[in-house]
JSON list of C-alpha atoms in Angstrom, two decimals:
[
{"chain": "A", "resi": 1, "resn": "UNK", "atom": "CA", "xyz": [-5.91, -18.94, 15.61]},
{"chain": "A", "resi": 2, "resn": "UNK", "atom": "CA", "xyz": [-6.07, -15.11, 15.76]},
{"chain": "A", "resi": 3, "resn": "UNK", "atom": "CA", "xyz": [-9.68, -14.38, 15.94]},
{"chain": "A", "resi": 4, "resn": "UNK", "atom": "CA", "xyz": [-10.97, -12.29, 12.52]},
{"chain": "A", "resi": 5, "resn": "UNK", "atom": "CA", "xyz": [-12.59, -9.19, 14.57]},
{"chain": "A", "resi": 6, "resn": "UNK", "atom": "CA", "xyz": [-10.77, -7.03, 16.79]},
{"chain": "A", "resi": 7, "resn": "UNK", "atom": "CA", "xyz": [-13.20, -4.98, 19.01]},
{"chain": "A", "resi": 8, "resn": "UNK", "atom": "CA", "xyz": [-11.92, -2.31, 20.41]},
{"chain": "A", "resi": 9, "resn": "UNK", "atom": "CA", "xyz": [-13.57, -0.93, 23.63]},
{"chain": "A", "resi": 10, "resn": "UNK", "atom": "CA", "xyz": [-13.74, 0.87, 26.72]},
{"chain": "A", "resi": 11, "resn": "UNK", "atom": "CA", "xyz": [-14.90, -1.49, 29.16]},
{"chain": "A", "resi": 12, "resn": "UNK", "atom": "CA", "xyz": [-17.28, 1.19, 31.08]},
{"chain": "A", "resi": 13, "resn": "UNK", "atom": "CA", "xyz": [-19.15, 2.30, 27.43]},
{"chain": "A", "resi": 14, "resn": "UNK", "atom": "CA", "xyz": [-22.71, 1.35, 27.46]},
{"chain": "A", "resi": 15, "resn": "UNK", "atom": "CA", "xyz": [-22.41, 0.85, 23.82]},
{"chain": "A", "resi": 16, "resn": "UNK", "atom": "CA", "xyz": [-19.33, -1.45, 24.00]},
{"chain": "A", "resi": 17, "resn": "UNK", "atom": "CA", "xyz": [-20.98, -4.02, 26.56]},
{"chain": "A", "resi": 18, "resn": "UNK", "atom": "CA", "xyz": [-23.77, -4.18, 23.88]},
{"chain": "A", "resi": 19, "resn": "UNK", "atom": "CA", "xyz": [-21.50, -4.83, 20.95]},
{"chain": "A", "resi": 20, "resn": "UNK", "atom": "CA", "xyz": [-20.16, -7.75, 23.31]},
{"chain": "A", "resi": 21, "resn": "UNK", "atom": "CA", "xyz": [-23.43, -8.82, 24.18]},
{"chain": "A", "resi": 22, "resn": "UNK", "atom": "CA", "xyz": [-24.91, -8.81, 20.14]},
{"chain": "A", "resi": 23, "resn": "UNK", "atom": "CA", "xyz": [-21.62, -10.35, 18.79]},
{"chain": "A", "resi": 24, "resn": "UNK", "atom": "CA", "xyz": [-21.19, -12.96, 22.04]},
{"chain": "A", "resi": 25, "resn": "UNK", "atom": "CA", "xyz": [-25.43, -13.94, 21.37]},
{"chain": "A", "resi": 26, "resn": "UNK", "atom": "CA", "xyz": [-24.78, -14.72, 17.71]},
{"chain": "A", "resi": 27, "resn": "UNK", "atom": "CA", "xyz": [-21.45, -16.79, 18.50]},
{"chain": "A", "resi": 28, "resn": "UNK", "atom": "CA", "xyz": [-18.66, -14.13, 16.98]},
{"chain": "A", "resi": 29, "resn": "UNK", "atom": "CA", "xyz": [-15.58, -15.11, 18.11]},
{"chain": "A", "resi": 30, "resn": "UNK", "atom": "CA", "xyz": [-13.00, -11.46, 18.94]},
{"chain": "A", "resi": 31, "resn": "UNK", "atom": "CA", "xyz": [-10.22, -10.40, 20.20]},
{"chain": "A", "resi": 32, "resn": "UNK", "atom": "CA", "xyz": [-12.01, -7.70, 22.92]},
{"chain": "A", "resi": 33, "resn": "UNK", "atom": "CA", "xyz": [-9.26, -5.04, 22.79]},
{"chain": "A", "resi": 34, "resn": "UNK", "atom": "CA", "xyz": [-9.34, -2.06, 26.05]},
{"chain": "A", "resi": 35, "resn": "UNK", "atom": "CA", "xyz": [-8.11, 0.91, 24.63]},
{"chain": "A", "resi": 36, "resn": "UNK", "atom": "CA", "xyz": [-7.84, 2.68, 28.55]},
{"chain": "A", "resi": 37, "resn": "UNK", "atom": "CA", "xyz": [-5.26, -0.21, 29.03]},
{"chain": "A", "resi": 38, "resn": "UNK", "atom": "CA", "xyz": [-2.99, 0.40, 26.23]},
{"chain": "A", "resi": 39, "resn": "UNK", "atom": "CA", "xyz": [-1.95, 3.88, 24.71]},
{"chain": "A", "resi": 40, "resn": "UNK", "atom": "CA", "xyz": [-0.70, 2.09, 21.74]},
{"chain": "A", "resi": 41, "resn": "UNK", "atom": "CA", "xyz": [-4.19, 0.02, 20.88]},
{"chain": "A", "resi": 42, "resn": "UNK", "atom": "CA", "xyz": [-6.03, 3.19, 21.55]},
{"chain": "A", "resi": 43, "resn": "UNK", "atom": "CA", "xyz": [-3.52, 5.59, 18.79]},
{"chain": "A", "resi": 44, "resn": "UNK", "atom": "CA", "xyz": [-4.28, 1.49, 17.04]},
{"chain": "A", "resi": 45, "resn": "UNK", "atom": "CA", "xyz": [-8.03, 2.23, 16.69]},
{"chain": "A", "resi": 46, "resn": "UNK", "atom": "CA", "xyz": [-7.76, 5.77, 15.83]},
{"chain": "A", "resi": 47, "resn": "UNK", "atom": "CA", "xyz": [-5.29, 5.20, 13.21]},
{"chain": "A", "resi": 48, "resn": "UNK", "atom": "CA", "xyz": [-7.38, 2.76, 12.14]},
{"chain": "A", "resi": 49, "resn": "UNK", "atom": "CA", "xyz": [-11.04, 4.33, 12.24]},
{"chain": "A", "resi": 50, "resn": "UNK", "atom": "CA", "xyz": [-9.69, 7.82, 12.25]},
{"chain": "A", "resi": 51, "resn": "UNK", "atom": "CA", "xyz": [-11.82, 8.37, 15.15]},
{"chain": "A", "resi": 52, "resn": "UNK", "atom": "CA", "xyz": [-11.75, 8.30, 19.19]},
{"chain": "A", "resi": 53, "resn": "UNK", "atom": "CA", "xyz": [-14.88, 6.83, 20.14]},
{"chain": "A", "resi": 54, "resn": "UNK", "atom": "CA", "xyz": [-15.85, 3.01, 20.72]},
{"chain": "A", "resi": 55, "resn": "UNK", "atom": "CA", "xyz": [-17.03, 0.33, 19.76]},
{"chain": "A", "resi": 56, "resn": "UNK", "atom": "CA", "xyz": [-14.72, 0.23, 16.73]},
{"chain": "A", "resi": 57, "resn": "UNK", "atom": "CA", "xyz": [-15.22, -3.04, 15.29]},
{"chain": "A", "resi": 58, "resn": "UNK", "atom": "CA", "xyz": [-11.89, -4.13, 12.54]},
{"chain": "A", "resi": 59, "resn": "UNK", "atom": "CA", "xyz": [-11.98, -6.97, 10.32]},
{"chain": "A", "resi": 60, "resn": "UNK", "atom": "CA", "xyz": [-8.58, -8.86, 9.38]},
{"chain": "A", "resi": 61, "resn": "UNK", "atom": "CA", "xyz": [-9.61, -7.53, 5.89]},
{"chain": "A", "resi": 62, "resn": "UNK", "atom": "CA", "xyz": [-9.47, -4.13, 7.20]},
{"chain": "A", "resi": 63, "resn": "UNK", "atom": "CA", "xyz": [-13.01, -2.50, 7.01]},
{"chain": "A", "resi": 64, "resn": "UNK", "atom": "CA", "xyz": [-13.71, -0.66, 9.88]},
{"chain": "A", "resi": 65, "resn": "UNK", "atom": "CA", "xyz": [-16.79, -0.11, 12.17]},
{"chain": "A", "resi": 66, "resn": "UNK", "atom": "CA", "xyz": [-16.62, 3.02, 14.03]},
{"chain": "A", "resi": 67, "resn": "UNK", "atom": "CA", "xyz": [-18.86, 3.87, 17.02]},
{"chain": "A", "resi": 68, "resn": "UNK", "atom": "CA", "xyz": [-21.64, 2.33, 15.81]},
{"chain": "A", "resi": 69, "resn": "UNK", "atom": "CA", "xyz": [-25.14, 0.53, 18.00]},
{"chain": "A", "resi": 70, "resn": "UNK", "atom": "CA", "xyz": [-26.27, -3.18, 17.33]},
{"chain": "A", "resi": 71, "resn": "UNK", "atom": "CA", "xyz": [-28.49, -1.95, 14.06]},
{"chain": "A", "resi": 72, "resn": "UNK", "atom": "CA", "xyz": [-25.21, -0.69, 12.20]},
{"chain": "A", "resi": 73, "resn": "UNK", "atom": "CA", "xyz": [-23.48, -3.48, 13.43]},
{"chain": "A", "resi": 74, "resn": "UNK", "atom": "CA", "xyz": [-25.77, -5.91, 12.09]},
{"chain": "A", "resi": 75, "resn": "UNK", "atom": "CA", "xyz": [-26.26, -4.09, 8.84]},
{"chain": "A", "resi": 76, "resn": "UNK", "atom": "CA", "xyz": [-22.42, -4.21, 8.61]},
{"chain": "A", "resi": 77, "resn": "UNK", "atom": "CA", "xyz": [-21.64, -8.21, 9.27]},
{"chain": "A", "resi": 78, "resn": "UNK", "atom": "CA", "xyz": [-24.88, -8.54, 6.69]},
{"chain": "A", "resi": 79, "resn": "UNK", "atom": "CA", "xyz": [-23.37, -6.56, 4.67]},
{"chain": "A", "resi": 80, "resn": "UNK", "atom": "CA", "xyz": [-19.89, -8.02, 4.32]},
{"chain": "A", "resi": 81, "resn": "UNK", "atom": "CA", "xyz": [-21.11, -11.63, 4.90]},
{"chain": "A", "resi": 82, "resn": "UNK", "atom": "CA", "xyz": [-18.89, -11.46, 8.11]},
{"chain": "A", "resi": 83, "resn": "UNK", "atom": "CA", "xyz": [-20.17, -15.08, 9.99]},
{"chain": "A", "resi": 84, "resn": "UNK", "atom": "CA", "xyz": [-19.66, -16.10, 13.13]}
]
């Protein structure tokens, strides 16, 4: 089964590491996409989010949370009732 969430990251990005830790600690399943490994993935993230910054979270329903920290992530999953 494909995870309902996609997390676009740059592996060296401290905000990306924090986003992964936050999701992992709460049991979320997600596809981790390193945008520096694939230009197509980077372009897809830009198309979906309208910006170039990571982390960017995309749901199966097309909701997008670009360039965020843990506080914004917590608000986003609560607002849209996204559970692990």
